[in-house]
PDB file of C-alpha atoms in Angstrom:
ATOM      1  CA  UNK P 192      37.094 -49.161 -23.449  1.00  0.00           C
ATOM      2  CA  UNK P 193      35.738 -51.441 -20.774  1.00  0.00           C
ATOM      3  CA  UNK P 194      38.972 -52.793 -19.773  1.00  0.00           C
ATOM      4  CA  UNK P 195      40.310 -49.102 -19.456  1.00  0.00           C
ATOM      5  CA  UNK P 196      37.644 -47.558 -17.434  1.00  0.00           C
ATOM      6  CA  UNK P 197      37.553 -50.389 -14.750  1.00  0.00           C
ATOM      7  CA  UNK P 198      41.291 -50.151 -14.605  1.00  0.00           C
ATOM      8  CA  UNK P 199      40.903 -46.284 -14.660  1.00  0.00           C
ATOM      9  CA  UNK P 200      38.381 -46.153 -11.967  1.00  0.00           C
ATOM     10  CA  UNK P 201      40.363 -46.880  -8.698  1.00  0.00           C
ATOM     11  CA  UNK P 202      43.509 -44.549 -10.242  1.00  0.00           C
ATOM     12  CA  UNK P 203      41.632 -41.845 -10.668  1.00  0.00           C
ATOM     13  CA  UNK P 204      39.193 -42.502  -7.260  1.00  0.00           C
ATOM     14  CA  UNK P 205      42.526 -42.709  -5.450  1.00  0.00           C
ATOM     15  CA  UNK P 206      44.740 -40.060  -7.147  1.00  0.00           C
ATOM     16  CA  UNK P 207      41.936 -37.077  -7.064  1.00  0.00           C
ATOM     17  CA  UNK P 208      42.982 -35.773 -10.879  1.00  0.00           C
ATOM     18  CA  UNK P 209      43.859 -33.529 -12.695  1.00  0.00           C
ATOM     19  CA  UNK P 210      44.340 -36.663 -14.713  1.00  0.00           C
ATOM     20  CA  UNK P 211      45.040 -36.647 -18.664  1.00  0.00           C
ATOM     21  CA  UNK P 212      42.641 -38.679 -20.305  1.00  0.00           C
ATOM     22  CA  UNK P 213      42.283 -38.606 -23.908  1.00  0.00           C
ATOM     23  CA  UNK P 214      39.085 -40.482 -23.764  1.00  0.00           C
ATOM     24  CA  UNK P 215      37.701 -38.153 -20.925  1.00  0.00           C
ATOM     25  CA  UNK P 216      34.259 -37.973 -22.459  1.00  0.00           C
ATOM     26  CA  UNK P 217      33.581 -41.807 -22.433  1.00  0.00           C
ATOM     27  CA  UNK P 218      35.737 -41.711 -18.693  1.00  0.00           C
ATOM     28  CA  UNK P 219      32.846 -39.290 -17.809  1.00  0.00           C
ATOM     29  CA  UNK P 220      30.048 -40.880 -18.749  1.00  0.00           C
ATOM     30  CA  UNK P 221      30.925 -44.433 -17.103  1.00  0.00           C
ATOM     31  CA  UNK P 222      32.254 -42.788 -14.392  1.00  0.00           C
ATOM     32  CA  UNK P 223      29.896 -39.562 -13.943  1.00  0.00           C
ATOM     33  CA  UNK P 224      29.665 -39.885 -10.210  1.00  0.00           C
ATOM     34  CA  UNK P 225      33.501 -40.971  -9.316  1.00  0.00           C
ATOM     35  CA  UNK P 226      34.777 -37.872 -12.294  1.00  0.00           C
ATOM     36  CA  UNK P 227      32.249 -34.715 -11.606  1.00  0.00           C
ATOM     37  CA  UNK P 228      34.640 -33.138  -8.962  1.00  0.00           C
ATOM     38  CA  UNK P 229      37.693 -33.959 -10.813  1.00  0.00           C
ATOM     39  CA  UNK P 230      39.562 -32.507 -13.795  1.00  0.00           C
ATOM     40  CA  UNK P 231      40.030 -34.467 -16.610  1.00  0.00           C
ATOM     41  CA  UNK P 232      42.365 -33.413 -19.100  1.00  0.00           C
ATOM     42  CA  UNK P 233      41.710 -34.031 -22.609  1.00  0.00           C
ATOM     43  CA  UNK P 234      44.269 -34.402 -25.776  1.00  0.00           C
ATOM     44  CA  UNK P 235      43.460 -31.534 -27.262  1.00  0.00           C
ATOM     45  CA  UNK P 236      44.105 -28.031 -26.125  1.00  0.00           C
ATOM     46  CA  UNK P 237      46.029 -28.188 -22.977  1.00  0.00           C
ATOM     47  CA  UNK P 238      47.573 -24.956 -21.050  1.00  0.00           C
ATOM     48  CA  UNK P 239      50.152 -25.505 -18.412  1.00  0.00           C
ATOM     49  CA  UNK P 240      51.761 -22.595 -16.515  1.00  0.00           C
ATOM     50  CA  UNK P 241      55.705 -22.977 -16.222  1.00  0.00           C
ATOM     51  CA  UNK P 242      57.335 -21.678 -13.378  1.00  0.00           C
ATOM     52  CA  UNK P 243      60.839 -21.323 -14.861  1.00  0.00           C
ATOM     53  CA  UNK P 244      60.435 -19.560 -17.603  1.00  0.00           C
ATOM     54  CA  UNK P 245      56.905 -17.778 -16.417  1.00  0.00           C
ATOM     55  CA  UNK P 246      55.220 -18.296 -19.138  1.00  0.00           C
ATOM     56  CA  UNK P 247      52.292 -20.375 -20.451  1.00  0.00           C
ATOM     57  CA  UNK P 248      52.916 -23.395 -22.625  1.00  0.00           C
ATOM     58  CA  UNK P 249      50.484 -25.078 -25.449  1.00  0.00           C
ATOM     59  CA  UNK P 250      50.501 -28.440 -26.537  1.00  0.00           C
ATOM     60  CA  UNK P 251      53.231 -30.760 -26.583  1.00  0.00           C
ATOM     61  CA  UNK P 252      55.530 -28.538 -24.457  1.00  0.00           C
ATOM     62  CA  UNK P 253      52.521 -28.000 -21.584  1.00  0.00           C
ATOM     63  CA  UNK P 254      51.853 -32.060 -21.743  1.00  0.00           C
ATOM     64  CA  UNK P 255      56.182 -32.302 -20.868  1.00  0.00           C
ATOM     65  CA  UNK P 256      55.686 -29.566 -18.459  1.00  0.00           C
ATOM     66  CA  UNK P 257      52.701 -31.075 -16.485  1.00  0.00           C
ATOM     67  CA  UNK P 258      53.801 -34.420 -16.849  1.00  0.00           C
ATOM     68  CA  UNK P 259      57.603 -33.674 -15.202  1.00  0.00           C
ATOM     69  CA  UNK P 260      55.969 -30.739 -12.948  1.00  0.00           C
ATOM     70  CA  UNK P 261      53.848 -33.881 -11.504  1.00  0.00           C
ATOM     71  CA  UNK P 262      50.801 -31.635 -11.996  1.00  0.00           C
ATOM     72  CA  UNK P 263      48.618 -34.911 -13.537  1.00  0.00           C
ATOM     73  CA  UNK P 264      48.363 -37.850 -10.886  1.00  0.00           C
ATOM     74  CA  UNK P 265      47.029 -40.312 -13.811  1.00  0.00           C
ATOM     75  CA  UNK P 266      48.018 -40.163 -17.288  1.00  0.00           C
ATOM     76  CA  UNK P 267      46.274 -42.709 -20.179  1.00  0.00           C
ATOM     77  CA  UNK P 268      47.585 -42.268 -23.412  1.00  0.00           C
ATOM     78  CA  UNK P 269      45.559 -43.664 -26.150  1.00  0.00           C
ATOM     79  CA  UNK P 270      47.943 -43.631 -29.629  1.00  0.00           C
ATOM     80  CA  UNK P 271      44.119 -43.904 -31.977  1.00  0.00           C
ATOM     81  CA  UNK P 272      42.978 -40.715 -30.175  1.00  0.00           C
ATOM     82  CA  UNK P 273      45.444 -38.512 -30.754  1.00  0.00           C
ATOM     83  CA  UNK P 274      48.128 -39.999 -32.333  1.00  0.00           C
ATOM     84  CA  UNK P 275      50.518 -36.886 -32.269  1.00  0.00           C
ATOM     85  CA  UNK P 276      50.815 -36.756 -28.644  1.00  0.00           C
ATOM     86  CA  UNK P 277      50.989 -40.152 -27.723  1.00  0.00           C
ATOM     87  CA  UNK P 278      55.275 -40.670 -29.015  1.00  0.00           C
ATOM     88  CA  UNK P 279      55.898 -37.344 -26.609  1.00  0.00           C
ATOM     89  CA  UNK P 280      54.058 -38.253 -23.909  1.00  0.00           C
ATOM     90  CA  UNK P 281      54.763 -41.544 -23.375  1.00  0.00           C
ATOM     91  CA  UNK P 282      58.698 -40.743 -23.464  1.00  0.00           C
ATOM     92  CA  UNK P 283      58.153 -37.886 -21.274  1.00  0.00           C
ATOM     93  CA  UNK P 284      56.227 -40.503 -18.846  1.00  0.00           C
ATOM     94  CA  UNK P 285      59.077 -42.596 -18.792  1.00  0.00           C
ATOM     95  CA  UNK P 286      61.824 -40.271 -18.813  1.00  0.00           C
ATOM     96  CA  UNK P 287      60.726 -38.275 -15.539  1.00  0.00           C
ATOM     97  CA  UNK P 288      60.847 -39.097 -11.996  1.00  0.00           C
ATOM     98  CA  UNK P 289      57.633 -40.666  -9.833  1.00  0.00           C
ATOM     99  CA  UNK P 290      56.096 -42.086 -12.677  1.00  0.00           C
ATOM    100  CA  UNK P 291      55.106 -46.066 -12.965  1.00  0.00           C
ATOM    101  CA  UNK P 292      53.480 -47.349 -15.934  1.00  0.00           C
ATOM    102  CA  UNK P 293      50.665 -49.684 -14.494  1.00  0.00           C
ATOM    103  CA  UNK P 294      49.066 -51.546 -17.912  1.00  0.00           C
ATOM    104  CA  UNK P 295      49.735 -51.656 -21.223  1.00  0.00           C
ATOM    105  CA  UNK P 296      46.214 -52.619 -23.021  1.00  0.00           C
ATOM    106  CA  UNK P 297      46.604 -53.612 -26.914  1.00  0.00           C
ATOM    107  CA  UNK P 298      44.921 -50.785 -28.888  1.00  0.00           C
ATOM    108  CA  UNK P 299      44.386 -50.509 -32.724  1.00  0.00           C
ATOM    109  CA  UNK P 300      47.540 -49.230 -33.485  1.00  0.00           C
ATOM    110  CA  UNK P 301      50.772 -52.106 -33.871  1.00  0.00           C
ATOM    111  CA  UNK P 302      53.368 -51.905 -31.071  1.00  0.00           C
ATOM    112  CA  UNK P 303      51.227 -48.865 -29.295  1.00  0.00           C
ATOM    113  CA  UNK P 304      49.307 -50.018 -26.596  1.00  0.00           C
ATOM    114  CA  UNK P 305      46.483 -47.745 -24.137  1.00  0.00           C
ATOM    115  CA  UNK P 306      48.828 -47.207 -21.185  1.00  0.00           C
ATOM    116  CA  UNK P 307      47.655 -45.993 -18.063  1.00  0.00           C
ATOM    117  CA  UNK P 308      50.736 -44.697 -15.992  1.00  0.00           C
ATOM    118  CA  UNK P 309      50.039 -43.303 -12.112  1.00  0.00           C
ATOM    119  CA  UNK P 310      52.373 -40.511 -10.202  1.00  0.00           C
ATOM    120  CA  UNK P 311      53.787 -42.199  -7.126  1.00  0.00           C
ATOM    121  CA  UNK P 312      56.156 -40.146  -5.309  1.00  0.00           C
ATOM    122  CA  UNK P 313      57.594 -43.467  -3.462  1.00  0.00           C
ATOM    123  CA  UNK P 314      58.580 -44.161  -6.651  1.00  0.00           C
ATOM    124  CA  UNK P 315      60.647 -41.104  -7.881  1.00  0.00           C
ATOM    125  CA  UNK P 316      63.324 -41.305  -4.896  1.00  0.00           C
TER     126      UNK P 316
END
């Protein structure tokens, strides 16, 4: 977790969040002062509001939503928190426009490392 949260830090210091962070609680508490105005999205239980359709999405549909919407500025994806997000999101991270993956940190999982990915609209033209 060290290695995450003092590669998280500037991201989320620069990108003023709504960031998804599946390990928001332990992001919070090492980062308390830097996170207490910003929203930190968890893996669990997300709402997104989608304009075409008008209608609110829930889970892995609201995640592809936010994610292509650009609504997140940082994403971290962690495949031992919740493993049945991490597949969607990651593809929908590198399927959609803006999006640069900045590390790829081994995790406990084989082949799925922490990646921390950060919305830069330089990068979607």
């Amino acid at each position: 977790p060290a290695r995450m949260v003092s590669r998280l830090s500037p991201l989320i210091a620069q990108a003023h969040c709504p960031c998804l962070v599946p390990g928001n609680n332990v992001v919070s508490y090492y980062l308390l002062r830097q996170t207490l105005f910003d929203k930190l999205v968890g893996p669990f239980s997300f709402y997104h509001w989608d304009n075409a359709t008008q209608r609110v999405l829930h889970g892995i549909p609201a995640y592809r939503q936010a994610i292509t919407s650009h609504y997140f500025r940082v994403v971290e994806v962690d495949p031992d928190e919740n493993p049945a997000i991490y597949a969607p999101v990651t593809r929908a991270l590198a399927a959609s426009r803006g999006w640069r993956l900045i590390e790829a940190i081994p995790s406990g999982t084989a082949r799925k490392p922490f990646e921390i990915w950060r919305y830069d609209p330089a990068a979607g033209q």
